[in-house]
Amino acid sequence: MSASVAIQVLPAAENDQELCRMVDEVIAYIQSTGLRYEVGPFETTIEGDDYNQLMDIVKECQHVAVRAGAKKVSAYIKVAYQPDGEILTIDQKIGKYQK
């Protein structure tokens, strides 16, 4: 694994129910990419070998939220990238904490 991103998408919503619905659509999109991902309470982590693909996914998450009804979207993104090597995977980072 040469790259991973963590993305927190915060669509502007009228209430918590609408917010969760929009975020669910973003997560469904991430799931549809076929990449390894982990949903957390604040952000979703995605990992892969193609840095450009991950950046395209990050960009599309904003569009998905807008298509879901958000008039404005904020996002917080973390990136780990090592073009000539391996980064720690999701499982290596948190596997020992999973039940």
XYZ file of N, CA and C in Angstrom:
297
model
N 0.844 -1.169 0.000
C 0.000 0.000 0.000
C 0.889 1.230 0.000
N 0.706 2.094 -0.986
C 1.570 3.269 -1.064
C 0.895 4.562 -0.639
N -0.440 4.539 -0.433
C -1.118 5.779 -0.049
C -2.390 5.479 0.729
N -2.738 6.418 1.595
C -4.039 6.367 2.255
C -4.496 7.791 2.500
N -5.811 7.947 2.520
C -6.402 9.243 2.820
C -7.469 9.035 3.879
N -7.622 10.035 4.711
C -8.733 10.070 5.657
C -9.532 11.309 5.308
N -10.833 11.143 5.123
C -11.662 12.275 4.732
C -12.866 12.387 5.661
N -13.086 13.594 6.123
C -14.273 13.927 6.897
C -15.060 14.908 6.037
N -16.240 14.490 5.597
C -17.103 15.321 4.770
C -18.190 15.898 5.660
N -18.340 17.215 5.620
C -19.323 17.900 6.459
C -20.268 18.720 5.580
N -21.328 18.075 5.074
C -22.282 18.821 4.262
C -23.143 19.730 5.132
N -23.478 20.903 4.614
C -24.429 21.767 5.305
C -25.800 21.105 5.202
N -26.461 20.904 6.343
C -27.747 20.207 6.367
C -28.689 20.880 7.352
N -29.969 20.704 7.124
C -30.989 21.320 7.975
C -31.047 20.694 9.368
N -30.689 19.398 9.450
C -30.751 18.710 10.735
C -29.811 17.502 10.697
N -29.674 16.858 11.831
C -28.756 15.713 11.934
C -29.180 14.557 11.028
N -30.474 14.350 10.900
C -30.961 13.252 10.054
C -30.536 13.475 8.597
N -30.693 14.698 8.114
C -30.270 15.021 6.745
C -28.756 14.926 6.596
N -28.042 15.377 7.595
C -26.589 15.281 7.579
C -26.160 13.822 7.445
N -26.726 12.959 8.264
C -26.375 11.537 8.215
C -26.739 10.919 6.872
N -27.881 11.307 6.303
C -28.291 10.778 5.000
C -27.268 11.152 3.922
N -26.828 12.398 3.929
C -25.845 12.846 2.939
C -24.511 12.140 3.121
N -24.072 12.028 4.362
C -22.809 11.333 4.634
C -22.922 9.859 4.233
N -24.074 9.247 4.470
C -24.287 7.857 4.044
C -24.118 7.711 2.534
N -24.574 8.696 1.778
C -24.408 8.640 0.324
C -22.938 8.747 -0.062
N -22.192 9.577 0.651
C -20.759 9.684 0.391
C -20.073 8.355 0.710
N -20.429 7.746 1.826
C -19.824 6.463 2.199
C -20.191 5.383 1.186
N -21.430 5.389 0.701
C -21.832 4.422 -0.328
C -20.981 4.600 -1.586
N -20.701 5.846 -1.936
C -19.819 6.087 -3.086
C -18.425 5.507 -2.826
N -17.873 5.784 -1.650
C -16.549 5.255 -1.316
C -16.558 3.731 -1.403
N -17.602 3.125 -0.879
C -17.728 1.663 -0.934
C -17.735 1.177 -2.381
N -18.389 1.933 -3.273
C -18.503 1.515 -4.670
C -17.165 1.522 -5.409
N -16.149 2.181 -4.850
C -14.848 2.233 -5.518
C -14.118 0.898 -5.457
N -14.509 0.051 -4.521
C -13.854 -1.244 -4.382
C -12.558 -1.213 -3.598
N -12.151 -0.045 -3.130
C -10.920 0.046 -2.346
C -11.183 -0.291 -0.887
N -10.137 -0.630 -0.179
C -10.229 -0.898 1.255
C -10.505 0.413 1.959
N -11.518 0.415 2.834
C -11.858 1.620 3.581
C -12.337 1.226 4.974
N -12.300 2.178 5.865
C -12.737 1.978 7.254
C -13.494 3.234 7.674
N -14.743 3.051 8.080
C -15.555 4.166 8.546
C -15.336 4.333 10.037
N -15.020 5.538 10.455
C -14.871 5.874 11.865
C -15.920 6.899 12.249
N -15.976 7.269 13.509
C -16.999 8.213 13.950
C -16.816 9.632 13.412
N -15.613 9.989 12.988
C -15.360 11.336 12.493
C -14.890 11.372 11.047
N -14.321 10.297 10.560
C -13.757 10.296 9.214
C -13.738 8.883 8.655
N -13.562 8.807 7.353
C -13.425 7.526 6.671
C -12.028 7.465 6.070
N -11.341 6.365 6.290
C -9.999 6.162 5.754
C -10.083 5.227 4.555
N -9.386 5.593 3.499
C -9.350 4.812 2.266
C -7.895 4.567 1.924
N -7.560 3.344 1.481
C -6.180 3.083 1.114
C -6.100 2.469 -0.277
N -4.967 2.700 -0.933
C -4.771 2.162 -2.268
C -3.353 2.372 -2.744
N -3.089 1.886 -3.942
C -1.760 2.015 -4.527
C -1.671 3.158 -5.523
N -2.805 3.711 -5.915
C -2.835 4.766 -6.931
C -3.200 6.097 -6.277
N -2.199 6.934 -6.052
C -2.402 8.230 -5.400
C -3.428 9.070 -6.151
N -3.325 9.116 -7.471
C -4.248 9.929 -8.261
C -5.685 9.434 -8.115
N -5.874 8.134 -8.066
C -7.218 7.586 -7.867
C -7.782 8.035 -6.524
N -6.964 7.999 -5.486
C -7.430 8.442 -4.166
C -7.800 9.922 -4.180
N -7.024 10.746 -4.855
C -7.335 12.176 -4.932
C -8.622 12.416 -5.721
N -8.845 11.617 -6.768
C -10.105 11.720 -7.520
C -11.295 11.336 -6.645
N -11.128 10.329 -5.813
C -12.194 9.916 -4.896
C -12.487 11.028 -3.896
N -11.447 11.628 -3.350
C -11.618 12.736 -2.412
C -12.420 13.861 -3.071
N -12.065 14.194 -4.295
C -12.769 15.254 -5.016
C -14.229 14.872 -5.255
N -14.462 13.639 -5.674
C -15.831 13.213 -5.989
C -16.716 13.176 -4.749
N -16.141 12.958 -3.583
C -16.942 12.960 -2.344
C -17.689 14.276 -2.172
N -17.060 15.384 -2.552
C -17.723 16.684 -2.444
C -18.918 16.750 -3.394
N -18.714 16.256 -4.620
C -19.789 16.272 -5.620
C -20.957 15.388 -5.195
N -20.647 14.246 -4.596
C -21.701 13.345 -4.115
C -22.544 14.049 -3.061
N -21.895 14.739 -2.141
C -22.639 15.449 -1.087
C -23.533 16.537 -1.684
N -23.041 17.248 -2.684
C -23.848 18.292 -3.326
C -25.038 17.658 -4.056
N -24.790 16.561 -4.779
C -25.904 15.886 -5.461
C -26.924 15.349 -4.465
N -26.475 15.056 -3.243
C -27.381 14.566 -2.192
C -28.183 15.698 -1.561
N -27.873 16.957 -1.936
C -28.657 18.074 -1.442
C -27.912 19.121 -0.645
N -26.630 18.916 -0.398
C -25.863 19.910 0.360
C -25.654 21.163 -0.480
N -25.918 22.302 0.107
C -25.671 23.570 -0.582
C -24.216 24.009 -0.401
N -23.564 23.443 0.622
C -22.168 23.763 0.926
C -21.552 22.522 1.570
N -20.282 22.290 1.285
C -19.588 21.136 1.846
C -18.215 21.573 2.346
N -17.907 21.198 3.567
C -16.550 21.347 4.085
C -15.956 19.947 4.196
N -14.651 19.853 4.014
C -14.002 18.554 4.131
C -12.631 18.735 4.775
N -12.289 17.785 5.589
C -10.970 17.738 6.214
C -10.300 16.468 5.721
N -9.084 16.620 5.215
C -8.421 15.506 4.548
C -7.008 15.334 5.092
N -6.660 14.085 5.348
C -5.296 13.724 5.730
C -4.774 12.773 4.663
N -3.509 12.904 4.311
C -2.917 12.067 3.274
C -1.598 11.497 3.772
N -1.419 10.201 3.562
C -0.130 9.547 3.765
C 0.263 8.948 2.414
N 1.450 9.290 1.946
C 1.861 8.862 0.610
C 3.348 8.581 0.596
N 3.688 7.413 0.084
C 5.091 7.059 -0.098
C 5.222 6.427 -1.475
N 5.607 7.215 -2.479
C 5.587 6.728 -3.855
C 6.507 5.538 -4.109
N 7.591 5.432 -3.367
C 8.542 4.338 -3.597
C 8.633 3.425 -2.389
N 7.495 3.076 -1.838
C 7.533 2.199 -0.675
C 6.148 1.894 -0.168
N 6.124 1.454 1.041
C 4.881 1.037 1.674
C 4.595 1.924 2.876
N 3.331 2.231 3.065
C 2.892 2.920 4.276
C 2.215 1.896 5.175
N 1.992 2.262 6.410
C 1.240 1.375 7.291
C -0.200 1.275 6.799
N -0.736 0.056 6.767
C -2.113 -0.149 6.323
C -3.082 0.114 7.471
N -4.353 0.176 7.146
C -5.393 0.329 8.171
C -5.254 -0.782 9.205
N -5.117 -2.013 8.728
C -5.018 -3.153 9.657
C -3.787 -3.070 10.535
N -2.668 -2.627 9.990
C -1.465 -2.496 10.798
C -1.626 -1.419 11.866
N -2.360 -0.376 11.543
C -2.535 0.720 12.493
C -3.531 0.393 13.595
N -4.650 -0.236 13.244
C -5.715 -0.410 14.243
C -6.210 -1.846 14.404
N -5.645 -2.777 13.665
C -6.112 -4.166 13.716
C -6.146 -4.750 15.125
N -5.171 -4.440 15.933
C -5.117 -5.003 17.274
C -6.228 -4.448 18.180
N -6.864 -3.358 17.746
C -7.939 -2.770 18.544
C -9.328 -3.216 18.111
N -9.397 -3.914 16.982
C -10.694 -4.379 16.472
C -11.158 -5.585 17.260
N -12.462 -5.645 17.465
C -13.037 -6.776 18.198
C -13.301 -7.941 17.300
